[in-house]
Amino acid sequence: MHSRTPLVIAAACSAAACLPALSHGQVEPLSPASEVLQETVIEGKAEDLLGVAAAASKGQSSAEELQQRPFLRRGELLEVVPGMIVTQHSGTGKANQYFVRGFNLDHGTDFGVYVDGMPVNQRTHGHGQGYADINFLIPELVEELEYFKGPYYAQLGDFSSAGTARFRLYNELPEGIALFSAGQDSYYRALLADSFRAGPGTLTFGLEFNHYDGPWVREENGRSYNGLIRYFQGDEDQSFSVTGMAYDGDWDSTDQIPQRLIRNGTIDRLGFVDPTVGGDSRRYSLSFDWRRRDAQGSTIANAYLGSYELDLFSNFTYFLDDPVDGDQFNQVDDRIFAGGSVARIWDLALFGRDSTFTLGFQTHHDWIDDVALHHTKARRRLDTTRQDEVYETSLSLFGMSDLRFTDWFRAEAGLRGDLYYFDVDSELEANSGNEWDGIVSPKLSLIFGPWHETEYYLNFGAGFHSNDARGVTIEVDPSTGERAQPVDPLVRTWGFEFGTRTQIVPDLTATLALFYLESDSELLFVGDAGNTEAGPSTRRYGVEAAAYWRPLDWFTLDAELALANARFKSSEGGGKQIPNSVPAMFSGGLTLGREQGPFASIRARFFSERPLVENDDVESDPSFVVNARAGYRLQDFEFALEVLNLFDSEDNDIEYFYTSRTPGEALAGIDDIHLHPLEPRTFRFSVSYRF
């Protein structure tokens, strides 16, 4: 049943026929040039995408690359995306903090995440718009991570202006796996996964348990369970799969803490202020994917249904607003989500060359029974700032074509239309209401070459992100009782990119992309306060360079550099810097090892100092961390040691600048940097059995 070559897949079908189903945002018909009639080796980011990719910033990573990377948290899987930084300012059960292309993405706004055809981002979320928590993913069940940058793809909609990542899960595992890991600070992980024949198809399952206390003075007591079951049946002409996924986790948190308390010795660098923050979260889903290939092209479809809950307790300002009971707050999100899509891809012969045209429909619905913000003390509710029921739906239609005019020139053109409906039933009647909004987004990519194994790309596109439904219908600020200004339901973005990709050096893939992105407004719902803030328009530009060298099947060297300049551009904030936008980052690594014998991987990540306020008065410190993994593989067993933060760096994962107050300080509070440190050097050992 199982193969010993996990990176080899049967590919005796056209690229269009092999497309995954899509949701309200993801599928990229590859060009007919990518059609193959033999087995193809997935090389990951070093793969030759000349004649296939529509942009220099488009790529993918293989299962092998993902599993060889040492990482501290589940969210760091996304650091495979060039220029992506993943950090955390709270407990590990919470969605990570993401940074890319000059964006402080918070927990996901403007960066879309998908698992096969199912979206991960949650709109109108209790903690932040576009909240993307991937803790429910089991890394060993991911076959490929595909990534896009910029608003240049008609199949991608909400939350995709900065970029998008799609995790594609295995339909059939290459081999079964039983794994156990243990490490410092009560770290334990157990996994059992396998695929086997079930009637005419294949049944795949995965079960995972995680526990972690962390190095914090207050133990995290983090615990989570993950489960997956998938039934797949079909071949290159027709197939379908049904997938069930489940996640349940709870944790205690050490939130970011004031720098002044560390400097005066009041608390340890790994200490805390509020001993009662933390949370729990659950996510369950059922999805269906189907595709069919015929003489004229391919049809693909998917549908999904799920439930999600979050009960989160945080305290960032301590006793600033309430000197008696403190400022702890509880954010609640309880929803049912559902959606689906269908797309038809026609194979055409235009200008004497193979081309494709795609027409697709997508829809997504959220029935949010409770999205709320409560004032709490030691997790006991004192009063309610805001509590709502929300129904939000979107209907999307897109068309896109891949046209080949000559051997050296092709174009991808697309047009996307999105229609949104927001319906809010608020506990405060004045904030109840409903609203419709729509937006049309053109896309165009021009690809020149290849000449001397080098292609050049010009990309242009309009995109958008939706705003929190509560901000769309708001009339009264729930925290002050004053009149509030509603925000626009959908916010326009415009992007442009020039790039190149070359394979001129044998076994080396190199890319360079220059990008520019404008947003009409940085409009966000502030979940911590229960109100909305309308920010000025913004512009970002920068450069991303990457190189992946694989001269031997057991040796890989890679390096990625991203530089970005982010500024407010309107009259309200013209020229001012966007707080927590990262000007420079570097990521690189070396991987050694064959299927059997010794192996090793070492990776370094650096991100520069960044503005914490809109001028240069306050900046963060830079951050540098190195992680390593080494071990030995036998035919069936693998033994590995991970050393995270190899050089025991005392840099910080995240820094913010705002006002807070602790007992005994002035009632007006103190402006200060608040930080969450990198975890100290940590050792973890794992043993796995492949069968």
C-alpha atoms as one frame of an Amber mdcrd trajectory, in Angstrom:
protein
   0.000   0.000   0.000   2.782   2.432   0.868   5.674   3.689  -1.245   9.110
   4.504   0.143   9.417   7.573  -2.157   7.075  10.168  -0.692   8.083  12.926
  -3.124   7.018  11.030  -6.246   3.410  11.368  -7.364   1.498  10.036 -10.321
   0.906  12.919 -12.678  -0.603  11.326 -15.782  -3.159  14.115 -16.146  -3.203
  17.687 -17.255  -2.604  20.428 -14.742  -6.209  21.563 -15.046  -7.507  18.085
 -14.316  -5.305  17.839 -11.247  -6.553  21.090  -9.739  -7.920  20.981  -6.201
 -11.415  22.209  -5.494 -11.616  25.849  -4.543 -13.480  27.887  -2.002 -14.017
  31.632  -1.833 -10.510  31.954  -2.883  -8.119  29.502  -4.295  -7.226  27.637
  -7.421  -4.645  28.385 -10.065  -5.069  26.683 -13.423  -1.558  25.900 -14.530
  -0.643  26.268 -18.140  -0.775  23.322 -20.520   3.009  23.467 -20.617   2.941
  21.875 -17.192   1.164  18.778 -18.502   3.139  15.599 -17.927   2.577  11.955
 -18.770   5.117  10.458 -16.445   5.964  10.481 -12.770   7.084  13.895 -11.540
   9.318  14.636  -8.570   8.118  17.526  -6.414  11.285  19.423  -5.550   9.603
  22.170  -3.561  10.912  25.723  -3.754  13.859  24.660  -5.935  11.485  23.344
  -8.599  11.707  24.763 -12.116   8.491  26.793 -12.657   9.495  28.396 -15.947
   6.467  28.324 -18.238   4.202  27.566 -15.296   4.233  30.384 -12.719   2.582
  33.723 -13.524   4.736  35.753 -11.091   8.213  35.662  -9.613   6.697  35.529
  -6.120   4.632  32.398  -6.834   5.951  29.062  -5.517   5.423  25.977  -3.432
   7.115  23.885  -0.790   7.115  20.106  -0.583   6.305  17.814   2.322  10.000
  16.961   2.571  10.951  20.620   3.051   8.240  21.183   5.649   9.187  18.132
   7.713  12.909  18.879   7.659  12.455  22.347   9.128  12.896  22.726  12.890
  10.075  24.865  14.257   8.807  25.910  17.666   5.115  26.410  16.837   2.632
  25.125  14.297   2.206  28.561  12.754   5.879  28.639  11.727   5.003  26.293
   8.864   4.019  29.514   7.090   7.590  30.803   7.281   8.182  28.623   4.230
   6.569  31.566   2.374   9.487  33.864   1.397   9.515  37.060   3.462   7.017
  35.719   5.991   7.644  36.191   9.738   5.584  34.261  12.298   5.722  35.249
  15.972   3.542  35.048  19.073   2.614  37.547  21.779   0.553  35.194  23.917
  -0.152  31.483  24.481   0.547  28.869  21.812  -3.132  27.958  21.479  -3.875
  31.342  19.951  -3.383  32.262  16.273   0.100  33.555  15.539   1.169  37.071
  14.630   2.083  37.334  10.936   4.275  39.834   9.049   4.912  40.044   5.300
   5.595  42.758   2.685   5.525  45.608   5.187   2.254  44.412   6.724   1.713
  43.771  10.382  -1.008  41.279   9.501  -2.121  40.880  13.111  -3.577  37.347
  13.078  -4.304  37.168   9.359  -5.880  40.293   7.837  -4.673  40.683   4.213
  -3.089  37.221   4.092  -5.330  34.316   3.126  -4.796  30.769   4.405  -6.541
  27.675   3.026  -6.506  23.945   3.653  -7.324  22.357   0.303 -10.497  24.246
  -0.680 -11.479  25.387   2.816 -10.635  28.874   4.169  -8.962  29.247   7.553
  -9.381  33.036   8.002 -12.412  33.998  10.093 -14.174  37.254   9.229 -15.960
  39.302  11.918 -13.937  37.382  14.474 -13.994  38.074  18.190 -10.244  38.758
  18.364  -9.394  40.237  14.960 -10.574  40.467  11.376  -9.240  37.614   9.245
  -8.111  35.573  12.286  -6.179  32.565  10.892  -5.376  29.845  13.419  -3.650
  26.778  11.909  -3.189  24.852  15.155  -5.667  22.266  13.815  -3.210  21.198
  11.078  -1.121  18.022  11.442   2.167  18.838   9.630   2.913  15.260   8.528
  -0.401  15.147   6.628   0.503  18.159   4.455   1.774  17.148   0.999   2.439
  20.637  -0.309   2.220  24.295   0.665   1.466  26.556  -2.312   1.906  30.310
  -1.947   0.921  33.424  -3.893   1.845  37.078  -3.330  -0.194  40.159  -4.256
  -3.741  40.700  -5.603  -2.992  39.343  -9.094  -5.090  36.159  -9.106  -8.796
  36.176  -9.989  -9.488  33.013  -7.973  -8.318  34.741  -4.765 -10.605  37.166
  -2.954 -10.919  38.357   0.621  -7.759  38.679   2.763  -5.395  37.985  -0.167
  -3.910  41.424  -0.964  -0.523  40.720   0.647  -0.512  37.041  -0.161  -2.086
  33.627   0.199  -0.949  30.175   1.316  -2.733  26.909   0.609  -1.950  23.675
   2.454  -2.726  20.661   0.275  -3.291  17.482   2.290  -2.322  13.979   1.242
  -5.002  11.882  -0.425  -2.851   8.899   0.477   0.137   8.884   2.804   3.308
   7.439   1.265   3.772   5.436   4.465   2.243   5.098   7.896   3.873   6.933
  10.773   3.995   6.576  14.536   5.876   9.382  16.293   6.684  10.421  19.821
   8.513  13.606  20.841   9.581  14.896  24.235  11.475  17.964  25.346  12.123
  20.557  27.990   9.308  22.356  29.788   6.998  19.332  29.645   6.842  19.191
  25.876   5.202  16.013  24.591   3.833  15.149  21.172   2.381  11.872  19.901
   1.156  11.110  16.387  -0.321   8.082  14.642  -1.288   8.286  10.967  -1.771
   5.834   8.105  -3.594   5.138   4.831  -5.166   1.846   3.799  -7.545   0.453
   1.213 -11.245   0.784   1.982 -13.385  -0.685  -0.787 -12.567   1.019  -4.098
 -10.847   3.948  -2.358  -8.294   4.918   0.288  -8.962   5.824   3.911  -6.428
   8.062   5.661  -6.468   8.945   9.344  -4.314  10.978  11.705  -4.452  11.378
  15.492  -2.234  13.844  17.363  -1.740  14.952  20.976   0.350  17.928  22.141
   1.297  19.175  25.610   3.581  22.082  26.515   4.186  24.170  29.643   6.738
  26.499  28.094   9.647  28.220  29.873   7.406  30.838  31.467   7.294  31.581
  35.195   3.592  30.798  34.928   3.268  27.407  33.252   1.265  27.428  30.040
  -0.482  24.080  30.608  -1.039  23.934  26.858  -2.921  20.875  25.629  -4.419
  20.062  22.250  -5.912  17.139  20.332  -6.077  16.916  16.545  -7.809  14.373
  14.370  -8.292  13.829  10.645 -10.043  11.203   8.570 -10.222  11.312   4.763
 -11.743   8.977   2.194 -10.397   9.356  -1.345 -11.472   7.550  -4.490 -10.588
   8.123  -8.123  -7.922   8.503 -10.753  -6.545  11.209 -13.022  -9.864  11.555
 -14.878 -12.310  11.643 -11.981 -11.961  11.655  -8.206 -13.578  12.778  -4.981
 -12.654  12.985  -1.320 -14.501  13.522   1.960 -12.471  14.898   4.887 -13.308
  15.340   8.551 -11.039  17.400  10.827 -11.242  18.097  14.562  -9.234  20.262
  16.980  -9.619  20.923  20.701  -7.127  22.974  22.702  -6.764  25.004  25.896
  -3.913  26.987  27.414  -2.788  29.559  29.964  -0.972  32.617  28.637   1.907
  34.875  29.422   0.936  37.984  27.437   3.391  40.705  26.449   4.809  42.473
  29.514   6.129  46.024  30.218   9.827  46.497  29.638  10.092  48.776  32.697
   9.117  45.948  35.063  11.891  43.749  33.700  14.490  46.521  33.991  13.624
  47.390  37.601  13.533  43.714  38.605   9.841  43.598  39.485   9.278  40.581
  37.220  11.458  38.113  35.385  11.912  38.414  31.621   9.776  35.263  31.362
   7.354  36.531  33.981   3.777  37.766  33.908   1.500  40.495  35.194  -1.958
  38.890  35.108  -1.856  35.221  36.267  -5.343  34.366  34.957  -5.204  34.968
  31.184  -5.509  32.158  28.648  -8.200  30.469  26.628  -9.629  27.475  24.830
 -10.629  26.853  21.232 -12.377  24.171  19.178 -12.743  23.649  15.437 -14.599
  20.861  13.601 -15.147  20.592   9.852 -16.379  18.308   7.089 -15.347  18.998
   3.495 -15.992  17.441   0.093 -13.800  17.819  -3.021 -14.629  16.544  -6.523
 -13.083  16.827  -9.963 -13.794  15.420 -13.413 -11.781  15.548 -16.612 -13.389
  15.252 -20.082 -12.400  15.919 -23.674 -13.089  19.671 -23.401 -11.492  20.388
 -20.038 -12.109  19.921 -16.323 -14.784  20.622 -13.737 -13.887  20.973 -10.071
 -16.112  21.568  -7.056 -15.969  21.571  -3.307 -18.162  22.169  -0.269 -17.433
  22.479   3.439 -19.290  22.820   6.738 -17.769  23.508  10.132 -18.082  24.906
  13.620 -15.615  27.058  15.533 -15.383  28.385  19.103 -12.930  30.623  20.944
 -13.046  31.741  24.575 -10.045  34.034  25.124  -8.961  36.037  28.202  -6.338
  38.784  27.775  -4.983  41.779  29.676  -2.600  44.171  27.929  -3.020  47.399
  29.959  -3.415  45.756  33.414  -4.977  48.474  35.646  -5.055  51.492  33.331
  -8.819  51.703  32.721 -10.035  50.031  35.898  -7.640  50.629  38.847  -9.744
  48.365  41.104 -10.707  45.257  39.114  -8.178  45.532  36.326  -8.502  45.606
  32.553  -8.791  41.909  31.765 -11.223  41.202  28.917 -12.873  38.115  27.482
 -13.376  37.714  23.725 -15.887  35.132  22.566 -16.506  33.707  19.127 -19.017
  30.917  18.434 -19.977  30.224  14.825 -21.064  27.817  12.133 -19.403  28.337
   8.756 -20.143  26.816   5.368 -19.326  27.400   1.748 -18.329  25.928  -1.532
 -17.333  26.501  -5.093 -17.527  25.189  -8.626 -15.267  26.010 -11.557 -15.068
  24.934 -15.163 -11.724  24.998 -17.005 -11.886  24.788 -20.807  -8.856  23.680
 -22.828  -8.623  25.883 -25.918  -6.506  26.173 -29.038  -5.954  29.885 -29.727
  -3.322  31.441 -31.975  -2.316  27.889 -32.804  -1.320  27.267 -29.203  -2.815
  25.612 -26.130  -4.654  27.976 -23.776  -7.238  27.725 -21.022 -10.258  29.675
 -19.843 -11.761  29.291 -16.363 -15.140  30.387 -15.027 -15.818  29.940 -11.320
 -18.358  30.623  -8.591 -17.600  30.777  -4.851 -19.673  31.350  -1.751 -19.029
  31.516   1.989 -21.422  31.948   4.934 -20.919  32.633   8.657 -23.693  32.184
  11.231 -22.110  33.730  14.324 -24.305  32.954  17.301 -22.154  34.926  19.740
 -19.313  37.352  19.091 -18.689  39.347  22.238 -16.339  41.398  24.367 -16.693
  41.199  28.179 -14.856  42.951  31.018 -13.569  40.274  33.391 -11.556  39.746
  36.537  -9.754  36.412  37.002 -11.959  35.036  34.168 -15.136  36.114  35.976
 -17.372  38.406  33.926 -18.023  41.814  35.442 -19.881  43.484  32.573 -20.374
  43.300  28.819 -18.849  45.850  26.454 -20.466  44.443  23.337 -22.380  41.299
  22.359 -23.773  40.513  18.909 -25.212  37.890  16.618 -24.021  38.167  13.020
 -24.866  36.622   9.672 -22.387  37.344   6.906 -22.379  35.930   3.411 -20.465
  36.447   0.182 -21.114  35.427  -3.419 -18.240  35.603  -5.888 -17.883  35.089
  -9.631 -14.575  35.086 -11.493 -13.217  34.436 -14.947  -9.593  33.996 -15.963
  -7.709  33.042 -19.082  -4.220  31.734 -19.770  -3.291  32.770 -23.312  -0.097
  31.838 -25.172   0.635  34.193 -28.062   4.181  33.115 -28.977   6.934  30.893
 -27.663   8.170  33.824 -25.573   4.993  35.685 -24.560   1.913  34.628 -22.617
  -0.681  36.426 -20.536  -3.050  35.642 -17.704  -6.036  37.995 -17.466  -8.886
  37.820 -14.999 -11.888  39.614 -13.594 -13.481  38.994 -10.211 -16.738  40.239
  -8.705 -17.697  39.930  -5.014 -21.047  40.646  -3.379 -21.275  40.796   0.441
 -24.180  40.935   2.855 -23.777  41.900   6.532 -26.537  41.459   9.130 -25.845
  42.414  12.753 -28.209  41.866  15.676 -26.595  43.785  18.525 -27.413  43.823
  22.215 -27.252  47.616  21.808 -30.107  48.187  19.353 -28.506  51.261  17.777
 -25.674  49.071  16.447 -27.994  46.562  14.756 -28.522  46.719  11.023 -27.711
  45.215   7.654 -25.731  46.298   4.601 -24.923  45.127   1.063 -21.693  45.928
  -0.756 -19.939  44.764  -3.896 -16.596  45.176  -5.585 -15.069  44.287  -8.975
 -11.365  43.453  -9.276  -9.442  43.222 -12.582  -6.188  41.236 -12.849  -3.452
  41.005 -15.477  -0.129  39.174 -15.671   2.266  39.375 -18.631   5.021  36.768
 -18.873   7.999  37.116 -21.202  10.463  34.357 -22.069  12.068  32.138 -21.240
  15.304  33.435 -22.708  18.471  31.745 -21.490  16.391  29.880 -18.881  15.032
  33.177 -17.541  11.483  34.598 -17.465  10.224  38.118 -16.715   6.865  39.031
 -15.196   4.660  42.109 -15.044   1.721  41.741 -12.657  -1.120  44.122 -11.900
  -4.268  43.594  -9.883  -6.994  45.052  -7.721  -7.911  43.312  -4.477  -9.774
  43.979  -1.246 -10.398  42.921   2.299 -13.720  42.932   4.097 -14.180  44.778
   7.357 -15.786  43.468  10.517 -19.582  43.459  10.169 -19.914  45.160  13.554
 -17.956  48.126  12.223 -20.182  48.307   9.140 -23.390  48.856  11.149 -21.997
  50.649  14.207 -23.675  53.900  15.348 -22.610  54.107  19.017 -19.157  53.401
  20.426 -19.904  50.681  23.035 -16.937  51.669  25.222 -17.769  55.399  25.467
 -21.422  55.720  24.464 -20.482  58.398  21.927 -21.569  58.439  18.307 -19.381
  56.287  16.051 -18.681  56.441  12.330 -19.427  53.224  10.367 -16.624  51.878
   8.197 -16.742  50.852   4.561 -17.709  47.175   4.219 -15.043  46.422   1.589
 -11.663  48.167   1.275  -9.940  48.401  -2.110  -6.272  47.554  -2.662  -4.133
  47.965  -5.804  -0.940  46.079  -6.481   1.864  46.014  -9.041   4.874  43.725
  -9.345   7.854  43.297 -11.651   9.861  40.132 -11.282  12.199  37.619 -12.815
  12.907  33.933 -12.329  16.007  32.171 -13.618  17.384  28.642 -13.871  20.466
  29.732 -15.812  22.779  28.260 -13.171  22.303  24.473 -13.009  20.367  23.268
  -9.962  19.779  26.863  -8.803  16.385  28.589  -8.757  16.607  32.358  -8.200
  13.782  34.896  -8.103  13.596  38.665  -7.723  10.379  40.660  -7.240   9.806
  44.409  -6.920   6.340  45.178  -5.563   4.067  48.153  -4.874   0.762  47.987
  -3.002  -1.791  50.649  -2.062  -4.729  50.308   0.313  -7.566  52.832   0.365
  -7.764  52.600   4.148  -6.372  50.561   7.003  -9.825  50.078   8.481  -9.928
  47.617  11.342 -12.336  46.566  14.052 -10.465  46.852  17.367 -11.579  43.735
  19.153  -9.776  44.672  22.369 -11.901  47.834  22.703 -15.112  46.852  20.910
 -15.057  49.787  18.469 -13.653  50.696  15.056 -10.797  52.910  13.953 -10.604
  54.330  10.448  -6.968  54.664   9.487  -5.537  56.639   6.570  -4.717  55.128
   3.192  -1.348  53.410   2.895   1.301  52.454   0.378   3.997  49.823   0.531
   6.839  49.010  -1.802   9.837  46.785  -1.601  11.951  43.996  -3.013  12.119
  40.253  -2.373  15.025  38.079  -3.499  15.322  34.326  -3.059  17.730  31.584
  -4.129  17.374  27.811  -3.771  20.365  25.651  -4.673  20.043  21.858  -4.823
  23.139  20.473  -6.592  22.678  17.028  -5.039  19.612  15.150  -3.845  21.014
  15.248  -0.298  22.146  18.907  -0.203  19.956  22.029  -0.228  20.977  25.622
   0.491  18.470  28.479   0.464  18.390  32.188   1.266  15.582  34.771   1.215
  15.805  38.542   1.679  12.829  40.916   1.885  12.965  44.717   2.149   9.843
  46.866   2.524   8.916  50.514   3.046   5.457  51.145   4.520   3.895  54.601
   4.949   0.542  56.271   5.460  -0.093  58.303   2.305  -3.261  60.356   2.872
  -3.503  63.907   4.249  -4.233  62.597   7.752  -1.009  60.646   8.044   1.049
  61.392   4.957   4.613  60.129   5.160   4.266  58.661   8.622   5.452  55.117
   9.213   3.061  52.252   9.835   3.732  50.869  13.327   5.184  47.353  13.410
   5.877  47.202   9.677   9.140  45.274   9.271  11.657  47.014   6.952  14.018
  44.061   6.469  14.055  40.314   7.044  16.346  37.441   6.142  15.798  33.707
   6.281  18.208  31.011   5.214  19.145  27.445   5.825  21.195  24.375   4.976
  19.729  20.869   4.762  21.786  17.678   4.461  20.720  14.053   4.330  19.489
  11.108   2.299  16.578   8.740   2.827  18.821   6.678   5.099  21.795   7.681
   7.215  22.641  10.899   9.055  20.806  14.155   8.341  20.915  17.740   9.581
  19.173  21.045   9.066  20.022  24.487  10.387  17.976  27.633   9.786  18.450
  31.283  10.696  15.834  34.041  10.766  16.456  37.755  11.224  14.087  40.693
  11.215  15.228  44.255  11.677  14.281  46.987  14.103  10.913  48.500  13.138
   8.888  51.580  14.059   6.563  51.146  17.037   4.958  54.572  16.559   4.245
  56.661  13.465   7.544  58.545  13.637  11.074  57.448  14.491  10.782  58.254
  18.208  10.401  54.610  19.308  11.766  51.549  17.524  11.942  47.903  18.421
  15.143  45.937  18.737  16.076  43.558  15.899  15.522  39.833  16.388  17.757
  36.925  15.357  17.211  33.230  16.042  18.810  30.003  14.810  17.125  26.594
  14.986  18.749  23.235  14.236  17.680  19.640  13.705  19.868  16.558  13.321
  19.463  12.819  13.492  19.751   9.430  11.852  17.403   7.535   9.540  17.164
   3.771   9.245  14.893   1.965   6.819  11.899   2.248   9.157  13.028   4.393
  12.082  14.134   8.009  12.436  15.773   9.540  15.504  16.039  13.334  15.676
  17.198  16.052  18.064  15.916  19.605  17.674  17.645  22.582  19.276  15.430
  25.663  19.100  17.096  29.041  19.636  20.460  27.344  19.275  22.505  30.316
  20.541  20.090  31.145  23.371  19.259  34.585  21.970  17.541  36.999  24.341
  15.829  38.937  21.559  12.074  39.406  21.458   9.358  37.751  19.423   7.212
  40.888  19.402   7.275  44.449  20.755   4.513  47.065  21.024   4.479  50.611
  22.379   1.439  51.785  24.328   0.265  52.994  27.733  -0.277  50.636  30.663
  -0.492  50.831  34.440   0.426  48.398  37.196  -0.536  48.808  40.891   1.306
  51.690  42.528   1.919  53.582  39.283   0.295  56.894  38.307  -3.357  56.613
  37.273  -2.540  58.092  33.878  -0.304  55.114  33.180   3.135  54.946  31.569
   4.026  54.825  27.893   6.317  51.858  27.447   7.490  49.050  25.195   5.599
  45.836  25.898   7.341  42.671  24.747   7.062  38.912  24.442  10.558  37.352
  24.512  11.945  34.593  22.360  11.860  31.318  24.213  15.290  30.314  25.588
  17.298  27.474  24.054  15.148  24.362  24.039  15.973  20.702  23.330  13.461
  18.246  21.893  13.981  14.599  20.958  11.762  12.538  18.683  11.575   8.992
  17.404   9.354   7.943  14.520   8.509   4.627  12.916   7.471   4.446   9.265
   5.471   1.432   8.143
